[in-house]
Tab-separated table of C-alpha atoms and ligand atoms in Angstrom:
chain	number	residue	atom	x	y	z
A	140	MET	CA	0.036	-14.698	14.914
A	141	ALA	CA	0.615	-11.820	17.249
A	142	SER	CA	0.330	-8.987	14.843
A	143	LEU	CA	-2.666	-8.947	12.636
A	144	GLY	CA	-1.793	-5.342	12.982
A	145	LEU	CA	-2.517	-2.667	10.648
A	146	TYR	CA	-0.031	-2.143	8.092
A	147	HIS	CA	0.162	-0.634	4.814
A	148	LEU	CA	3.314	0.239	3.137
A	149	LEU	CA	3.713	1.557	-0.290
A	150	PHE	CA	7.107	1.603	-1.727
A	151	PHE	CA	7.578	2.185	-5.316
A	152	LEU	CA	9.756	3.323	-8.011
A	153	ILE	CA	8.465	4.053	-11.417
A	154	LEU	CA	9.343	5.687	-14.659
A	155	GLN	CA	5.815	6.402	-15.688
A	156	LEU	CA	2.690	6.772	-13.670
A	157	SER	CA	-0.086	4.491	-14.768
A	158	THR	CA	-3.622	5.768	-15.037
A	159	GLY	CA	-4.655	4.217	-11.767
A	160	ASP	CA	-8.187	3.098	-12.539
A	161	ASP	CA	-8.083	-0.610	-11.736
A	162	PRO	CA	-6.948	-2.369	-8.588
A	163	ILE	CA	-3.296	-3.372	-8.750
A	164	GLY	CA	-3.675	-6.065	-6.133
A	165	GLN	CA	-6.004	-7.697	-3.673
A	166	TYR	CA	-5.783	-10.047	-0.740
A	167	CYS	CA	-8.388	-12.285	0.890
A	168	ASP	CA	-7.551	-13.980	4.135
A	169	ASN	CA	-10.368	-16.516	3.727
A	170	LYS	CA	-11.430	-15.878	7.261
A	171	SER	CA	-15.081	-16.837	7.173
A	172	PHE	CA	-18.010	-14.956	8.640
A	173	LYS	CA	-19.004	-15.933	12.149
A	174	ASN	CA	-22.195	-13.937	11.919
A	175	ASN	CA	-24.149	-12.994	8.812
A	176	ASN	CA	-24.832	-9.588	10.261
A	177	LEU	CA	-21.210	-8.784	9.560
A	178	HIS	CA	-22.532	-7.518	6.234
A	179	VAL	CA	-24.158	-4.685	8.088
A	180	SER	CA	-20.835	-3.729	9.652
A	181	ILE	CA	-19.060	-4.001	6.330
A	182	ASN	CA	-21.525	-1.635	4.744
A	183	ALA	CA	-21.260	0.781	7.622
A	184	VAL	CA	-17.478	0.747	7.665
A	185	LEU	CA	-17.080	1.089	3.921
A	186	ALA	CA	-19.846	3.357	2.835
A	187	ASP	CA	-20.604	5.665	5.667
A	188	ASP	CA	-17.544	5.979	7.705
A	189	LEU	CA	-14.340	5.207	6.002
A	190	THR	CA	-15.050	6.680	2.610
A	191	ALA	CA	-16.296	9.950	4.044
A	192	LYS	CA	-13.461	10.361	6.548
A	193	ALA	CA	-10.608	9.238	4.321
A	194	SER	CA	-11.832	11.424	1.489
A	195	ILE	CA	-11.247	14.449	3.669
A	196	GLY	CA	-7.971	13.673	5.419
A	197	GLY	CA	-6.382	11.089	3.106
A	198	PHE	CA	-6.314	8.552	5.916
A	199	ALA	CA	-8.871	7.043	8.284
A	200	THR	CA	-9.517	4.099	10.536
A	201	THR	CA	-12.905	3.170	11.873
A	202	SER	CA	-14.936	0.359	13.394
A	203	SER	CA	-18.550	-0.767	13.494
A	204	GLY	CA	-20.623	-3.429	15.247
A	205	HIS	CA	-19.854	-5.394	18.401
A	206	GLY	CA	-19.081	-8.977	19.397
A	207	ASP	CA	-19.206	-11.219	16.319
A	208	THR	CA	-20.063	-8.290	14.095
A	209	LEU	CA	-17.251	-5.996	15.206
A	210	LEU	CA	-15.317	-4.912	12.146
A	211	TYR	CA	-12.358	-2.566	11.703
A	212	GLY	CA	-11.567	-0.600	8.579
A	213	LEU	CA	-8.686	1.429	7.249
A	214	ALA	CA	-8.201	3.573	4.171
A	215	GLN	CA	-5.285	5.634	2.976
A	216	CYS	CA	-4.453	7.611	-0.120
A	217	ARG	CA	-1.031	8.338	-1.516
A	218	GLY	CA	0.387	11.243	0.432
A	219	ASP	CA	0.503	13.618	-2.530
A	220	LEU	CA	-3.006	13.036	-3.818
A	221	SER	CA	-5.567	15.840	-3.988
A	222	ALA	CA	-8.710	15.463	-1.878
A	223	GLU	CA	-10.772	15.082	-5.011
A	224	HIS	CA	-8.686	12.241	-6.442
A	225	CYS	CA	-8.397	10.611	-3.069
A	226	SER	CA	-12.155	10.616	-2.735
A	227	ALA	CA	-12.601	9.084	-6.207
A	228	CYS	CA	-10.062	6.353	-5.507
A	229	ILE	CA	-11.475	5.497	-2.069
A	230	THR	CA	-15.006	5.465	-3.441
A	231	ASN	CA	-13.967	2.968	-6.109
A	232	ALA	CA	-12.155	0.852	-3.553
A	233	SER	CA	-15.160	0.769	-1.251
A	234	LYS	CA	-17.333	-0.424	-4.118
A	235	ALA	CA	-14.867	-3.052	-5.288
A	236	LEU	CA	-13.876	-4.466	-1.921
A	237	PRO	CA	-16.987	-6.467	-0.917
A	238	SER	CA	-17.092	-8.362	-4.207
A	239	LEU	CA	-13.388	-9.211	-4.458
A	240	CYS	CA	-13.657	-12.028	-1.967
A	241	PRO	CA	-17.297	-12.417	-0.901
A	242	ILE	CA	-18.173	-13.482	2.643
A	243	GLN	CA	-14.638	-13.066	3.856
A	244	ALA	CA	-13.926	-11.128	6.991
A	245	ASP	CA	-10.483	-9.850	5.979
A	246	GLU	CA	-10.095	-8.121	2.643
A	247	ARG	CA	-7.622	-5.663	1.245
A	248	VAL	CA	-7.344	-3.862	-2.048
A	249	TRP	CA	-4.586	-1.732	-3.502
A	250	TYR	CA	-4.867	0.842	-6.232
A	251	ASP	CA	-2.074	2.995	-7.567
A	252	TYR	CA	-3.292	5.866	-5.456
A	253	CYS	CA	-5.069	4.382	-2.481
A	254	PHE	CA	-5.451	1.370	-0.244
A	255	MET	CA	-8.437	0.044	1.659
A	256	ARG	CA	-8.937	-2.807	4.050
A	257	TYR	CA	-11.315	-4.283	6.588
A	258	ASP	CA	-10.856	-7.042	9.127
A	259	THR	CA	-12.485	-8.507	12.230
A	260	SER	CA	-9.128	-8.146	14.033
A	261	ASN	CA	-8.083	-4.739	15.243
A	262	LEU	CA	-5.970	-3.102	12.570
A	263	VAL	CA	-4.239	-0.690	14.850
A	264	GLY	CA	-0.925	-2.039	16.005
A	265	ASP	CA	2.370	-3.195	14.713
A	266	SER	CA	3.419	-3.451	11.142
A	267	ASP	CA	2.544	-6.621	9.315
A	268	THR	CA	5.075	-7.720	6.758
A	269	SER	CA	3.732	-11.258	6.383
A	270	TYR	CA	2.242	-10.650	2.965
A	271	ALA	CA	3.940	-8.638	0.260
A	272	LEU	CA	2.744	-7.661	-3.146
A	273	ILE	CA	5.622	-7.120	-5.553
A	274	LEU	CA	5.212	-5.513	-8.927
A	275	TYR	CA	8.021	-4.782	-11.323
A	276	ASN	CA	8.651	-3.653	-14.839
A	277	VAL	CA	10.068	-6.542	-16.861
A	278	GLU	CA	12.283	-4.152	-18.791
A	279	ASN	CA	15.740	-3.522	-17.475
A	280	ALA	CA	17.455	-0.177	-17.332
A	281	THR	CA	20.322	0.635	-19.621
A	282	ASP	CA	23.539	0.910	-17.653
A	283	PRO	CA	21.894	-1.237	-14.969
A	284	GLU	CA	24.673	-1.246	-12.369
A	285	GLU	CA	24.789	2.534	-12.238
A	286	PHE	CA	21.021	2.678	-12.346
A	287	ASP	CA	20.735	0.422	-9.301
A	288	LYS	CA	23.226	2.582	-7.404
A	289	GLU	CA	21.208	5.678	-8.190
A	290	VAL	CA	18.026	3.888	-7.143
A	291	GLY	CA	19.664	2.910	-3.858
A	292	LEU	CA	20.580	6.534	-3.129
A	293	LEU	CA	17.147	7.812	-4.078
A	294	MET	CA	15.373	5.212	-1.973
A	295	SER	CA	17.536	6.099	1.035
A	296	GLU	CA	16.464	9.715	0.601
A	297	VAL	CA	12.758	8.998	0.320
A	298	ARG	CA	12.875	6.553	3.230
A	299	ALA	CA	14.532	9.190	5.381
A	300	MET	CA	11.781	11.639	4.405
A	301	ALA	CA	9.023	9.144	5.159
A	302	VAL	CA	10.184	8.505	8.715
A	303	LYS	CA	10.344	12.178	9.696
A	304	GLN	CA	7.497	12.862	12.082
A	305	GLU	CA	6.263	15.908	10.186
A	306	ASN	CA	5.976	14.054	6.878
A	307	GLY	CA	3.240	11.690	8.031
A	308	GLY	CA	4.938	8.581	6.664
A	309	PHE	CA	5.346	9.900	3.161
A	310	GLY	CA	8.490	10.533	1.129
A	311	LYS	CA	8.930	11.197	-2.561
A	312	GLY	CA	11.777	12.310	-4.791
A	313	THR	CA	13.358	12.221	-8.220
A	314	SER	CA	16.803	11.734	-9.585
A	315	GLU	CA	18.074	12.810	-13.011
A	316	PHE	CA	19.843	9.640	-14.025
A	317	THR	CA	20.619	10.937	-17.514
A	318	PRO	CA	19.237	13.993	-19.308
A	319	LEU	CA	16.571	11.703	-20.737
A	320	VAL	CA	15.905	9.399	-17.815
A	321	THR	CA	14.419	10.559	-14.536
A	322	ILE	CA	13.990	8.066	-11.726
A	323	TYR	CA	11.007	8.552	-9.406
A	324	GLY	CA	11.054	7.175	-5.880
A	325	LEU	CA	8.359	6.987	-3.248
A	326	ALA	CA	7.980	5.491	0.209
A	327	GLN	CA	4.867	5.524	2.352
A	328	CYS	CA	3.677	4.007	5.608
A	329	THR	CA	0.200	4.108	7.045
A	330	ARG	CA	-0.214	7.476	8.647
A	331	HIS	CA	-0.530	6.507	12.276
A	332	LEU	CA	2.573	4.291	12.480
A	333	ARG	CA	5.318	5.495	14.753
A	334	PRO	CA	8.458	6.596	12.866
A	335	LEU	CA	10.508	3.701	14.207
A	336	THR	CA	7.939	1.117	13.094
A	337	CYS	CA	7.699	2.825	9.732
A	338	ALA	CA	11.497	2.785	9.354
A	339	GLN	CA	11.673	-0.916	10.204
A	340	CYS	CA	8.999	-1.762	7.705
A	341	LEU	CA	10.578	0.241	4.888
A	342	SER	CA	13.894	-1.323	5.672
A	343	SER	CA	12.356	-4.780	5.570
A	344	ALA	CA	10.882	-4.092	2.133
A	345	VAL	CA	14.254	-3.136	0.740
A	346	GLU	CA	16.266	-5.834	2.460
A	347	GLU	CA	13.871	-8.687	1.822
A	348	TYR	CA	12.781	-7.946	-1.705
A	349	PHE	CA	14.748	-5.325	-3.563
A	350	ALA	CA	17.797	-7.427	-4.345
A	351	GLU	CA	15.742	-10.376	-5.503
A	352	TYR	CA	13.023	-8.642	-7.510
A	353	CYS	CA	14.095	-5.112	-8.309
A	354	THR	CA	17.686	-5.454	-9.508
A	355	HIS	CA	18.163	-3.675	-12.856
A	356	ARG	CA	14.420	-3.122	-13.225
A	357	LYS	CA	13.147	0.112	-14.678
A	358	GLY	CA	10.381	0.095	-12.096
A	359	CYS	CA	9.573	-1.911	-8.995
A	360	ARG	CA	7.185	-1.760	-6.050
A	361	VAL	CA	6.863	-3.627	-2.797
A	362	LEU	CA	3.579	-3.284	-0.931
A	363	TYR	CA	2.717	-4.682	2.467
A	364	ILE	CA	-0.651	-4.743	4.084
B	11	NAG	C1	-13.240	4.741	-10.594
B	11	NAG	O1	-13.979	3.818	-11.369
B	11	NAG	C2	-14.486	4.353	-12.580
B	11	NAG	C3	-15.359	3.311	-13.241
B	11	NAG	O2	-14.711	2.077	-13.313
B	11	NAG	C4	-13.307	4.792	-13.454
B	11	NAG	O3	-13.775	5.369	-14.649
B	11	NAG	C5	-12.487	5.820	-12.690
B	11	NAG	O4	-11.362	6.196	-13.453
B	11	NAG	C6	-12.032	5.246	-11.362
B	11	NAG	N1	-11.310	6.282	-10.619
B	11	NAG	C7	-10.242	6.036	-9.857
B	11	NAG	C8	-9.616	7.197	-9.210
B	11	NAG	O5	-9.797	4.896	-9.693
B	12	NAG	C1	-8.063	-17.528	-0.335
B	12	NAG	O1	-8.793	-18.300	-1.277
B	12	NAG	C2	-8.443	-18.032	-2.627
B	12	NAG	C3	-9.384	-18.831	-3.533
B	12	NAG	O2	-9.621	-20.099	-3.037
B	12	NAG	C4	-6.968	-18.382	-2.843
B	12	NAG	O3	-6.588	-18.100	-4.172
B	12	NAG	C5	-6.115	-17.556	-1.872
B	12	NAG	O4	-4.765	-17.900	-1.997
B	12	NAG	C6	-6.556	-17.774	-0.426
B	12	NAG	N1	-5.847	-16.831	0.435
B	12	NAG	C7	-5.154	-17.229	1.515
B	12	NAG	C8	-4.476	-16.147	2.277
B	12	NAG	O5	-5.053	-18.388	1.863
B	13	NAG	C1	16.994	-8.046	-16.140
B	13	NAG	O1	17.845	-8.158	-15.007
B	13	NAG	C2	17.528	-9.256	-14.170
B	13	NAG	C3	18.391	-9.144	-12.920
B	13	NAG	O2	19.757	-9.135	-13.253
B	13	NAG	C4	17.755	-10.562	-14.937
B	13	NAG	O3	17.427	-11.664	-14.127
B	13	NAG	C5	16.847	-10.549	-16.156
B	13	NAG	O4	17.112	-11.670	-16.945
B	13	NAG	C6	17.093	-9.286	-17.000
B	13	NAG	N1	16.084	-9.216	-18.027
B	13	NAG	C7	16.352	-8.889	-19.275
B	13	NAG	C8	15.192	-8.812	-20.208
B	13	NAG	O5	17.495	-8.645	-19.656
């Protein structure tokens, strides 16, 4: 496959924020170790480099090792997270990641507020929409047709925000559906993606999955890697 490229997209729509302590998803590519010293690179990427850097800026990529032990890492927090919460989330992710799928060379973990990944392939590149994690609320909205229309408008707004250069891939908004029901929308790409690539990825999430999984739902998220 041409693009084992970096990609992380968060796209969600929720009525209530969850507490965010446990991973909401994980992915193991079952790519086995070619060299046992890869553990050394994993530790370096996770502990020293990525956690420290991402905790400060909310986003980081890094690499460690060479040849068979060359490993790339990426971490990103939700665009509106404080440095303190970002650091806590990334720290948890870095601890969880190595044990989620042991001796695999491509692992990814999602939390509500951050995402972390490492891989022996270079993560910097095109978007990768080959694997999607979809989470939705099984409850349906009241007045679902109108609700879906409102969701569509809100998601267009937050997508437009996310692809503006100055917003660093992040867009968020709310809509007062009724006096008692507020709809929250959010779209996020990994920070270093070009706006056009970000726009294509967000559009793919909506076109490929929203109709099938999110129709009428009170909450729904599509996450790529
Ligand atoms: C990190 O993990 C600890 C222990 O499991 C948990 O109490 C804490 O809430 C987690 N923090 C985040 C931000 O996920
Ligand atoms: C990796 O292996 C696990 C456990 O055997 C399996 O559940 C998972 O689907 C595999 N992942 C891929 C991408 O093949
Ligand atoms: C919610 O709406 C979806 C999409 O129309 C439908 O498939 C599902 O059965 C509905 N669920 C409930 C609990 O009404």
